[in-house]
């Protein structure tokens, strides 16, 4: 499937910013299951500082904005060809060893509620348990935009029994690691049926299953990723794969607007 993607991020400041340094993980790479035909990343008024691949092999672009800025507008767009691999990406590769993906982070530390969730998860093998885990999370935690933020932990989302795709991914990762199965966080895009425009990127998880390697699981939708999904960045949790992070010199107040459009070739799309 050939997907056309537009992703616009805009920060508006209560007081003009004097300087900012932004780390952008907004560049999908050609790899298993996806081929990038065209991609462009721009930040109005920014000076490119450096581009590099981080420890998780994410393409990172570092830009700075100097002088008074009332807003920062980041635009990523392009075309990507995808394949349906039933979520199977195969053997581990990259800079980090596989055992690194057993390491907890504050967002993915398994606690009492994660262990209670695992008591109801069973399967004939690791793959079966991961599918059962994905369904258990989907049934336990309601998708509710605005019920969490980027600092919400897996245990907090389980306590509320609500969250967004980021929370579903963190719970899956915490539970998989508690079973001694390496797991990682994925940020990316999802083409939704009948809805091209979205208010955010998507997130899901991958587990390293014996005999298959990395396999994707999307607990928010209770499916394994297919040709509707595009991977952008990965890491131990949201922090490593955040689309935009950095620092700013100026007043504390800011507002954020995100607009994502994902459409298959032939579908109509609109963008600002």
mmCIF file of N, CA, C and O in Angstrom, residues 27-122:
data_model
loop_
_atom_site.group_PDB
_atom_site.id
_atom_site.type_symbol
_atom_site.label_atom_id
_atom_site.label_comp_id
_atom_site.label_asym_id
_atom_site.label_seq_id
_atom_site.Cartn_x
_atom_site.Cartn_y
_atom_site.Cartn_z
ATOM 1 N N UNK A 27 11.635 11.126 11.028
ATOM 2 C CA UNK A 27 12.071 10.646 9.722
ATOM 3 C C UNK A 27 11.984 9.127 9.664
ATOM 4 O O UNK A 27 12.843 8.431 10.210
ATOM 5 N N UNK A 28 10.949 8.589 9.029
ATOM 6 C CA UNK A 28 10.883 7.124 8.853
ATOM 7 C C UNK A 28 11.962 6.662 7.886
ATOM 8 O O UNK A 28 12.346 7.394 6.966
ATOM 9 N N UNK A 29 12.461 5.466 8.113
ATOM 10 C CA UNK A 29 13.532 4.928 7.267
ATOM 11 C C UNK A 29 13.037 3.717 6.491
ATOM 12 O O UNK A 29 12.137 2.993 6.935
ATOM 13 N N UNK A 30 13.646 3.491 5.343
ATOM 14 C CA UNK A 30 13.362 2.272 4.584
ATOM 15 C C UNK A 30 13.878 1.064 5.362
ATOM 16 O O UNK A 30 14.991 1.074 5.881
ATOM 17 N N UNK A 31 13.056 0.045 5.480
ATOM 18 C CA UNK A 31 13.436 -1.162 6.208
ATOM 19 C C UNK A 31 12.440 -2.256 5.929
ATOM 20 O O UNK A 31 11.683 -2.195 4.952
ATOM 21 N N UNK A 32 12.427 -3.270 6.777
ATOM 22 C CA UNK A 32 11.522 -4.402 6.590
ATOM 23 C C UNK A 32 10.073 -3.913 6.646
ATOM 24 O O UNK A 32 9.653 -3.289 7.616
ATOM 25 N N UNK A 33 9.345 -4.131 5.587
ATOM 26 C CA UNK A 33 7.931 -3.794 5.559
ATOM 27 C C UNK A 33 7.603 -2.388 5.099
ATOM 28 O O UNK A 33 6.416 -2.063 4.956
ATOM 29 N N UNK A 34 8.596 -1.538 4.882
ATOM 30 C CA UNK A 34 8.290 -0.189 4.416
ATOM 31 C C UNK A 34 9.448 0.380 3.579
ATOM 32 O O UNK A 34 10.615 0.152 3.870
ATOM 33 N N UNK A 35 9.077 1.093 2.505
ATOM 34 C CA UNK A 35 10.044 1.746 1.621
ATOM 35 C C UNK A 35 9.678 3.216 1.516
ATOM 36 O O UNK A 35 8.557 3.553 1.134
ATOM 37 N N UNK A 36 10.614 4.078 1.868
ATOM 38 C CA UNK A 36 10.361 5.517 1.825
ATOM 39 C C UNK A 36 10.686 6.023 0.423
ATOM 40 O O UNK A 36 11.835 6.013 -0.008
ATOM 41 N N UNK A 37 9.668 6.470 -0.306
ATOM 42 C CA UNK A 37 9.870 6.991 -1.661
ATOM 43 C C UNK A 37 10.197 8.476 -1.637
ATOM 44 O O UNK A 37 10.921 8.977 -2.503
ATOM 45 N N UNK A 38 9.642 9.169 -0.667
ATOM 46 C CA UNK A 38 9.863 10.623 -0.604
ATOM 47 C C UNK A 38 9.573 11.073 0.827
ATOM 48 O O UNK A 38 8.575 10.642 1.413
ATOM 49 N N UNK A 39 10.442 11.928 1.372
ATOM 50 C CA UNK A 39 10.176 12.438 2.713
ATOM 51 C C UNK A 39 10.877 13.779 2.888
ATOM 52 O O UNK A 39 12.029 13.949 2.482
ATOM 53 N N UNK A 40 10.175 14.728 3.495
ATOM 54 C CA UNK A 40 10.740 16.063 3.705
ATOM 55 C C UNK A 40 10.388 16.524 5.113
ATOM 56 O O UNK A 40 9.240 16.412 5.551
ATOM 57 N N UNK A 41 11.379 17.059 5.801
ATOM 58 C CA UNK A 41 11.187 17.564 7.160
ATOM 59 C C UNK A 41 11.677 19.010 7.209
ATOM 60 O O UNK A 41 12.843 19.286 6.894
ATOM 61 N N UNK A 42 10.800 19.920 7.588
ATOM 62 C CA UNK A 42 11.167 21.336 7.626
ATOM 63 C C UNK A 42 10.703 21.974 8.941
ATOM 64 O O UNK A 42 9.682 21.589 9.504
ATOM 65 N N UNK A 43 11.479 22.947 9.402
ATOM 66 C CA UNK A 43 11.106 23.767 10.553
ATOM 67 C C UNK A 43 11.334 25.215 10.146
ATOM 68 O O UNK A 43 12.480 25.609 9.870
ATOM 69 N N UNK A 44 10.256 25.973 10.080
ATOM 70 C CA UNK A 44 10.346 27.349 9.595
ATOM 71 C C UNK A 44 11.285 28.171 10.480
ATOM 72 O O UNK A 44 11.136 28.201 11.706
ATOM 73 N N UNK A 45 12.255 28.830 9.866
ATOM 74 C CA UNK A 45 13.170 29.713 10.590
ATOM 75 C C UNK A 45 14.263 29.017 11.368
ATOM 76 O O UNK A 45 15.013 29.664 12.106
ATOM 77 N N UNK A 46 14.381 27.699 11.215
ATOM 78 C CA UNK A 46 15.353 26.941 12.016
ATOM 79 C C UNK A 46 16.679 26.780 11.271
ATOM 80 O O UNK A 46 16.731 26.795 10.046
ATOM 81 N N UNK A 47 17.729 26.609 12.057
ATOM 82 C CA UNK A 47 19.044 26.322 11.486
ATOM 83 C C UNK A 47 19.385 24.851 11.772
ATOM 84 O O UNK A 47 19.446 24.445 12.935
ATOM 85 N N UNK A 48 19.621 24.040 10.745
ATOM 86 C CA UNK A 48 20.014 22.645 10.978
ATOM 87 C C UNK A 48 21.359 22.591 11.703
ATOM 88 O O UNK A 48 22.305 23.280 11.320
ATOM 89 N N UNK A 49 21.431 21.788 12.767
ATOM 90 C CA UNK A 49 22.673 21.649 13.523
ATOM 91 C C UNK A 49 23.396 20.347 13.168
ATOM 92 O O UNK A 49 24.572 20.359 12.826
ATOM 93 N N UNK A 50 22.677 19.249 13.270
ATOM 94 C CA UNK A 50 23.307 17.958 12.965
ATOM 95 C C UNK A 50 22.213 16.908 12.750
ATOM 96 O O UNK A 50 21.095 17.059 13.254
ATOM 97 N N UNK A 51 22.520 15.894 11.977
ATOM 98 C CA UNK A 51 21.618 14.758 11.794
ATOM 99 C C UNK A 51 22.411 13.493 12.086
ATOM 100 O O UNK A 51 23.549 13.351 11.634
ATOM 101 N N UNK A 52 21.829 12.583 12.862
ATOM 102 C CA UNK A 52 22.550 11.373 13.254
ATOM 103 C C UNK A 52 21.572 10.247 13.565
ATOM 104 O O UNK A 52 20.374 10.487 13.739
ATOM 105 N N UNK A 53 22.082 9.025 13.654
ATOM 106 C CA UNK A 53 21.290 7.871 14.093
ATOM 107 C C UNK A 53 21.632 7.608 15.556
ATOM 108 O O UNK A 53 22.806 7.455 15.902
ATOM 109 N N UNK A 54 20.599 7.554 16.413
ATOM 110 C CA UNK A 54 20.850 7.376 17.841
ATOM 111 C C UNK A 54 21.076 5.902 18.188
ATOM 112 O O UNK A 54 21.188 5.049 17.299
ATOM 113 N N UNK A 55 21.129 5.602 19.490
ATOM 114 C CA UNK A 55 21.457 4.237 19.926
ATOM 115 C C UNK A 55 20.405 3.206 19.543
ATOM 116 O O UNK A 55 20.678 2.006 19.563
ATOM 117 N N UNK A 56 19.191 3.677 19.174
ATOM 118 C CA UNK A 56 18.138 2.754 18.733
ATOM 119 C C UNK A 56 17.985 2.771 17.209
ATOM 120 O O UNK A 56 17.000 2.260 16.681
ATOM 121 N N UNK A 57 18.952 3.398 16.520
ATOM 122 C CA UNK A 57 18.950 3.509 15.053
ATOM 123 C C UNK A 57 17.836 4.410 14.545
ATOM 124 O O UNK A 57 17.418 4.301 13.391
ATOM 125 N N UNK A 58 17.334 5.299 15.398
ATOM 126 C CA UNK A 58 16.374 6.306 14.952
ATOM 127 C C UNK A 58 17.120 7.452 14.264
ATOM 128 O O UNK A 58 18.155 7.893 14.758
ATOM 129 N N UNK A 59 16.598 7.942 13.160
ATOM 130 C CA UNK A 59 17.186 9.117 12.511
ATOM 131 C C UNK A 59 16.741 10.370 13.288
ATOM 132 O O UNK A 59 15.549 10.634 13.421
ATOM 133 N N UNK A 60 17.704 11.101 13.808
ATOM 134 C CA UNK A 60 17.437 12.271 14.639
ATOM 135 C C UNK A 60 17.954 13.515 13.928
ATOM 136 O O UNK A 60 19.083 13.529 13.426
ATOM 137 N N UNK A 61 17.130 14.548 13.873
ATOM 138 C CA UNK A 61 17.524 15.844 13.310
ATOM 139 C C UNK A 61 17.495 16.875 14.430
ATOM 140 O O UNK A 61 16.476 17.042 15.102
ATOM 141 N N UNK A 62 18.630 17.550 14.629
ATOM 142 C CA UNK A 62 18.730 18.569 15.670
ATOM 143 C C UNK A 62 18.748 19.942 14.992
ATOM 144 O O UNK A 62 19.581 20.193 14.114
ATOM 145 N N UNK A 63 17.803 20.816 15.400
ATOM 146 C CA UNK A 63 17.733 22.156 14.814
ATOM 147 C C UNK A 63 17.667 23.196 15.932
ATOM 148 O O UNK A 63 17.199 22.909 17.041
ATOM 149 N N UNK A 64 18.119 24.398 15.639
ATOM 150 C CA UNK A 64 18.047 25.489 16.607
ATOM 151 C C UNK A 64 17.285 26.660 15.997
ATOM 152 O O UNK A 64 17.275 26.856 14.773
ATOM 153 N N UNK A 65 16.616 27.432 16.863
ATOM 154 C CA UNK A 65 15.928 28.650 16.442
ATOM 155 C C UNK A 65 16.410 29.768 17.349
ATOM 156 O O UNK A 65 16.230 29.706 18.572
ATOM 157 N N UNK A 66 17.020 30.770 16.760
ATOM 158 C CA UNK A 66 17.596 31.874 17.521
ATOM 159 C C UNK A 66 16.833 33.161 17.211
ATOM 160 O O UNK A 66 16.400 33.372 16.083
ATOM 161 N N UNK A 67 16.680 34.018 18.226
ATOM 162 C CA UNK A 67 15.916 35.251 18.031
ATOM 163 C C UNK A 67 14.474 35.053 18.448
ATOM 164 O O UNK A 67 14.017 33.940 18.664
ATOM 165 N N UNK A 68 13.757 36.160 18.579
ATOM 166 C CA UNK A 68 12.379 36.088 19.086
ATOM 167 C C UNK A 68 11.480 35.265 18.159
ATOM 168 O O UNK A 68 11.391 35.533 16.967
ATOM 169 N N UNK A 69 10.832 34.272 18.745
ATOM 170 C CA UNK A 69 9.919 33.414 17.993
ATOM 171 C C UNK A 69 8.605 33.341 18.761
ATOM 172 O O UNK A 69 8.600 33.014 19.948
ATOM 173 N N UNK A 70 7.514 33.635 18.104
ATOM 174 C CA UNK A 70 6.205 33.493 18.745
ATOM 175 C C UNK A 70 5.625 32.104 18.542
ATOM 176 O O UNK A 70 4.684 31.708 19.237
ATOM 177 N N UNK A 71 6.190 31.365 17.593
ATOM 178 C CA UNK A 71 5.691 30.020 17.303
ATOM 179 C C UNK A 71 6.784 29.212 16.616
ATOM 180 O O UNK A 71 7.724 29.772 16.049
ATOM 181 N N UNK A 72 6.638 27.900 16.705
ATOM 182 C CA UNK A 72 7.513 26.988 15.967
ATOM 183 C C UNK A 72 6.617 26.029 15.191
ATOM 184 O O UNK A 72 5.743 25.378 15.776
ATOM 185 N N UNK A 73 6.845 25.940 13.901
ATOM 186 C CA UNK A 73 6.019 25.082 13.043
ATOM 187 C C UNK A 73 6.916 24.028 12.391
ATOM 188 O O UNK A 73 7.874 24.373 11.677
ATOM 189 N N UNK A 74 6.608 22.764 12.654
ATOM 190 C CA UNK A 74 7.398 21.642 12.147
ATOM 191 C C UNK A 74 6.523 20.845 11.179
ATOM 192 O O UNK A 74 5.413 20.435 11.541
ATOM 193 N N UNK A 75 7.014 20.632 9.980
ATOM 194 C CA UNK A 75 6.231 19.922 8.964
ATOM 195 C C UNK A 75 7.032 18.733 8.439
ATOM 196 O O UNK A 75 8.157 18.895 7.967
ATOM 197 N N UNK A 76 6.448 17.541 8.549
ATOM 198 C CA UNK A 76 7.029 16.320 7.983
ATOM 199 C C UNK A 76 6.014 15.729 7.019
ATOM 200 O O UNK A 76 4.827 15.612 7.352
ATOM 201 N N UNK A 77 6.472 15.349 5.832
ATOM 202 C CA UNK A 77 5.523 14.815 4.855
ATOM 203 C C UNK A 77 6.244 13.964 3.831
ATOM 204 O O UNK A 77 7.449 14.106 3.613
ATOM 205 N N UNK A 78 5.491 13.061 3.199
ATOM 206 C CA UNK A 78 6.090 12.246 2.156
ATOM 207 C C UNK A 78 5.223 11.063 1.776
ATOM 208 O O UNK A 78 4.046 10.984 2.156
ATOM 209 N N UNK A 79 5.826 10.149 1.022
ATOM 210 C CA UNK A 79 5.125 8.956 0.548
ATOM 211 C C UNK A 79 5.921 7.715 0.901
ATOM 212 O O UNK A 79 7.149 7.667 0.707
ATOM 213 N N UNK A 80 5.202 6.704 1.395
ATOM 214 C CA UNK A 80 5.843 5.469 1.858
ATOM 215 C C UNK A 80 5.053 4.268 1.356
ATOM 216 O O UNK A 80 3.831 4.226 1.453
ATOM 217 N N UNK A 81 5.783 3.280 0.833
ATOM 218 C CA UNK A 81 5.176 2.018 0.391
ATOM 219 C C UNK A 81 5.287 1.008 1.527
ATOM 220 O O UNK A 81 6.369 0.844 2.111
ATOM 221 N N UNK A 82 4.188 0.356 1.859
ATOM 222 C CA UNK A 82 4.194 -0.582 2.980
ATOM 223 C C UNK A 82 3.762 -1.977 2.546
ATOM 224 O O UNK A 82 3.088 -2.149 1.525
ATOM 225 N N UNK A 83 4.145 -2.971 3.352
ATOM 226 C CA UNK A 83 3.754 -4.365 3.109
ATOM 227 C C UNK A 83 3.093 -4.925 4.365
ATOM 228 O O UNK A 83 3.430 -4.519 5.493
ATOM 229 N N UNK A 84 2.190 -5.864 4.182
ATOM 230 C CA UNK A 84 1.571 -6.556 5.314
ATOM 231 C C UNK A 84 2.402 -7.796 5.641
ATOM 232 O O UNK A 84 2.437 -8.757 4.876
ATOM 233 N N UNK A 85 3.085 -7.768 6.793
ATOM 234 C CA UNK A 85 3.920 -8.884 7.242
ATOM 235 C C UNK A 85 3.318 -9.560 8.466
ATOM 236 O O UNK A 85 4.014 -10.281 9.182
ATOM 237 N N UNK A 86 2.037 -9.296 8.724
ATOM 238 C CA UNK A 86 1.369 -9.832 9.923
ATOM 239 C C UNK A 86 2.125 -9.447 11.194
ATOM 240 O O UNK A 86 2.134 -10.214 12.171
ATOM 241 N N UNK A 87 2.800 -8.331 11.162
ATOM 242 C CA UNK A 87 3.503 -7.832 12.342
ATOM 243 C C UNK A 87 4.887 -8.395 12.547
ATOM 244 O O UNK A 87 5.606 -7.948 13.449
ATOM 245 N N UNK A 88 5.322 -9.352 11.716
ATOM 246 C CA UNK A 88 6.609 -10.025 11.943
ATOM 247 C C UNK A 88 7.731 -9.271 11.222
ATOM 248 O O UNK A 88 7.745 -9.178 9.999
ATOM 249 N N UNK A 89 8.703 -8.768 12.006
ATOM 250 C CA UNK A 89 9.821 -8.016 11.445
ATOM 251 C C UNK A 89 11.113 -8.820 11.417
ATOM 252 O O UNK A 89 12.087 -8.419 10.795
ATOM 253 N N UNK A 90 11.170 -9.934 12.145
ATOM 254 C CA UNK A 90 12.319 -10.822 12.070
ATOM 255 C C UNK A 90 13.412 -10.548 13.081
ATOM 256 O O UNK A 90 13.183 -9.889 14.096
ATOM 257 N N UNK A 91 14.628 -11.051 12.799
ATOM 258 C CA UNK A 91 15.718 -11.037 13.781
ATOM 259 C C UNK A 91 16.099 -9.631 14.254
ATOM 260 O O UNK A 91 15.920 -8.643 13.539
ATOM 261 N N UNK A 92 16.660 -9.604 15.432
ATOM 262 C CA UNK A 92 17.107 -8.338 16.012
ATOM 263 C C UNK A 92 18.341 -7.819 15.283
ATOM 264 O O UNK A 92 19.234 -8.582 14.910
ATOM 265 N N UNK A 93 18.385 -6.522 15.087
ATOM 266 C CA UNK A 93 19.570 -5.863 14.539
ATOM 267 C C UNK A 93 19.639 -4.489 15.180
ATOM 268 O O UNK A 93 18.733 -4.074 15.895
ATOM 269 N N UNK A 94 20.705 -3.777 14.936
ATOM 270 C CA UNK A 94 20.822 -2.437 15.506
ATOM 271 C C UNK A 94 22.001 -2.338 16.443
ATOM 272 O O UNK A 94 22.763 -3.286 16.642
ATOM 273 N N UNK A 95 22.155 -1.166 17.034
ATOM 274 C CA UNK A 95 23.334 -0.900 17.856
ATOM 275 C C UNK A 95 23.235 -1.531 19.244
ATOM 276 O O UNK A 95 24.231 -1.932 19.826
ATOM 277 N N UNK A 96 22.036 -1.590 19.799
ATOM 278 C CA UNK A 96 21.851 -2.076 21.164
ATOM 279 C C UNK A 96 21.658 -3.582 21.206
ATOM 280 O O UNK A 96 21.059 -4.168 20.303
ATOM 281 N N UNK A 97 22.165 -4.258 22.251
ATOM 282 C CA UNK A 97 21.951 -5.699 22.390
ATOM 283 C C UNK A 97 20.501 -6.012 22.749
ATOM 284 O O UNK A 97 19.789 -5.162 23.288
ATOM 285 N N UNK A 98 20.091 -7.236 22.486
ATOM 286 C CA UNK A 98 18.701 -7.613 22.739
ATOM 287 C C UNK A 98 18.345 -7.509 24.219
ATOM 288 O O UNK A 98 17.220 -7.108 24.565
ATOM 289 N N UNK A 99 19.296 -7.824 25.117
ATOM 290 C CA UNK A 99 18.981 -7.782 26.550
ATOM 291 C C UNK A 99 18.623 -6.378 27.014
ATOM 292 O O UNK A 99 17.985 -6.192 28.055
ATOM 293 N N UNK A 100 19.037 -5.353 26.265
ATOM 294 C CA UNK A 100 18.712 -3.977 26.651
ATOM 295 C C UNK A 100 17.198 -3.767 26.735
ATOM 296 O O UNK A 100 16.711 -2.972 27.545
ATOM 297 N N UNK A 101 16.453 -4.535 25.928
ATOM 298 C CA UNK A 101 15.000 -4.349 25.857
ATOM 299 C C UNK A 101 14.250 -5.111 26.953
ATOM 300 O O UNK A 101 13.034 -5.217 26.912
ATOM 301 N N UNK A 102 15.018 -5.591 27.922
ATOM 302 C CA UNK A 102 14.427 -6.135 29.148
ATOM 303 C C UNK A 102 14.499 -5.104 30.275
ATOM 304 O O UNK A 102 14.006 -5.354 31.376
ATOM 305 N N UNK A 103 15.137 -3.989 30.015
ATOM 306 C CA UNK A 103 15.375 -2.984 31.057
ATOM 307 C C UNK A 103 14.120 -2.135 31.299
ATOM 308 O O UNK A 103 13.508 -1.625 30.366
ATOM 309 N N UNK A 104 13.758 -1.973 32.567
ATOM 310 C CA UNK A 104 12.616 -1.131 32.935
ATOM 311 C C UNK A 104 12.943 0.344 32.759
ATOM 312 O O UNK A 104 14.100 0.757 32.848
ATOM 313 N N UNK A 105 11.922 1.143 32.533
ATOM 314 C CA UNK A 105 12.012 2.596 32.639
ATOM 315 C C UNK A 105 10.920 3.017 33.622
ATOM 316 O O UNK A 105 10.037 2.209 33.947
ATOM 317 N N UNK A 106 10.924 4.247 34.092
ATOM 318 C CA UNK A 106 9.845 4.657 35.010
ATOM 319 C C UNK A 106 8.454 4.448 34.418
ATOM 320 O O UNK A 106 7.507 4.134 35.148
ATOM 321 N N UNK A 107 8.298 4.570 33.106
ATOM 322 C CA UNK A 107 6.980 4.403 32.477
ATOM 323 C C UNK A 107 6.597 2.936 32.301
ATOM 324 O O UNK A 107 5.428 2.618 32.143
ATOM 325 N N UNK A 108 7.569 2.050 32.273
ATOM 326 C CA UNK A 108 7.279 0.642 31.955
ATOM 327 C C UNK A 108 7.642 -0.309 33.093
ATOM 328 O O UNK A 108 7.801 -1.514 32.848
ATOM 329 N N UNK A 109 7.764 0.198 34.293
ATOM 330 C CA UNK A 109 8.099 -0.671 35.424
ATOM 331 C C UNK A 109 6.847 -1.450 35.849
ATOM 332 O O UNK A 109 5.811 -0.874 36.175
ATOM 333 N N UNK A 110 6.957 -2.767 35.850
ATOM 334 C CA UNK A 110 5.812 -3.608 36.228
ATOM 335 C C UNK A 110 5.598 -3.560 37.732
ATOM 336 O O UNK A 110 6.531 -3.738 38.508
ATOM 337 N N UNK A 111 4.367 -3.321 38.149
ATOM 338 C CA UNK A 111 4.005 -3.308 39.564
ATOM 339 C C UNK A 111 2.885 -4.297 39.834
ATOM 340 O O UNK A 111 2.633 -5.225 39.055
ATOM 341 N N UNK A 112 2.187 -4.054 40.910
ATOM 342 C CA UNK A 112 1.126 -4.965 41.351
ATOM 343 C C UNK A 112 0.054 -5.164 40.283
ATOM 344 O O UNK A 112 -0.378 -6.294 40.007
ATOM 345 N N UNK A 113 -0.379 -4.072 39.649
ATOM 346 C CA UNK A 113 -1.478 -4.184 38.683
ATOM 347 C C UNK A 113 -1.048 -4.903 37.406
ATOM 348 O O UNK A 113 -1.840 -5.652 36.810
ATOM 349 N N UNK A 114 0.183 -4.682 36.992
ATOM 350 C CA UNK A 114 0.694 -5.400 35.810
ATOM 351 C C UNK A 114 0.745 -6.897 36.094
ATOM 352 O O UNK A 114 0.359 -7.727 35.251
ATOM 353 N N UNK A 115 1.201 -7.255 37.283
ATOM 354 C CA UNK A 115 1.295 -8.680 37.631
ATOM 355 C C UNK A 115 -0.094 -9.307 37.774
ATOM 356 O O UNK A 115 -0.298 -10.475 37.414
ATOM 357 N N UNK A 116 -1.054 -8.539 38.258
ATOM 358 C CA UNK A 116 -2.433 -9.047 38.321
ATOM 359 C C UNK A 116 -2.983 -9.294 36.916
ATOM 360 O O UNK A 116 -3.672 -10.289 36.666
ATOM 361 N N UNK A 117 -2.681 -8.366 36.006
ATOM 362 C CA UNK A 117 -3.124 -8.529 34.612
ATOM 363 C C UNK A 117 -2.548 -9.815 34.017
ATOM 364 O O UNK A 117 -3.239 -10.562 33.313
ATOM 365 N N UNK A 118 -1.284 -10.093 34.319
ATOM 366 C CA UNK A 118 -0.623 -11.266 33.750
ATOM 367 C C UNK A 118 -1.210 -12.579 34.264
ATOM 368 O O UNK A 118 -1.096 -13.609 33.588
ATOM 369 N N UNK A 119 -1.837 -12.563 35.434
ATOM 370 C CA UNK A 119 -2.417 -13.804 35.962
ATOM 371 C C UNK A 119 -3.532 -14.337 35.063
ATOM 372 O O UNK A 119 -3.803 -15.537 35.046
ATOM 373 N N UNK A 120 -4.171 -13.443 34.301
ATOM 374 C CA UNK A 120 -5.251 -13.866 33.406
ATOM 375 C C UNK A 120 -4.796 -14.111 31.983
ATOM 376 O O UNK A 120 -5.628 -14.310 31.093
ATOM 377 N N UNK A 121 -3.472 -14.087 31.762
ATOM 378 C CA UNK A 121 -2.936 -14.243 30.408
ATOM 379 C C UNK A 121 -2.303 -15.619 30.269
ATOM 380 O O UNK A 121 -1.435 -16.001 31.057
ATOM 381 N N UNK A 122 -2.720 -16.355 29.264
ATOM 382 C CA UNK A 122 -2.148 -17.686 29.045
ATOM 383 C C UNK A 122 -2.003 -17.938 27.543
ATOM 384 O O UNK A 122 -2.534 -17.196 26.714
#
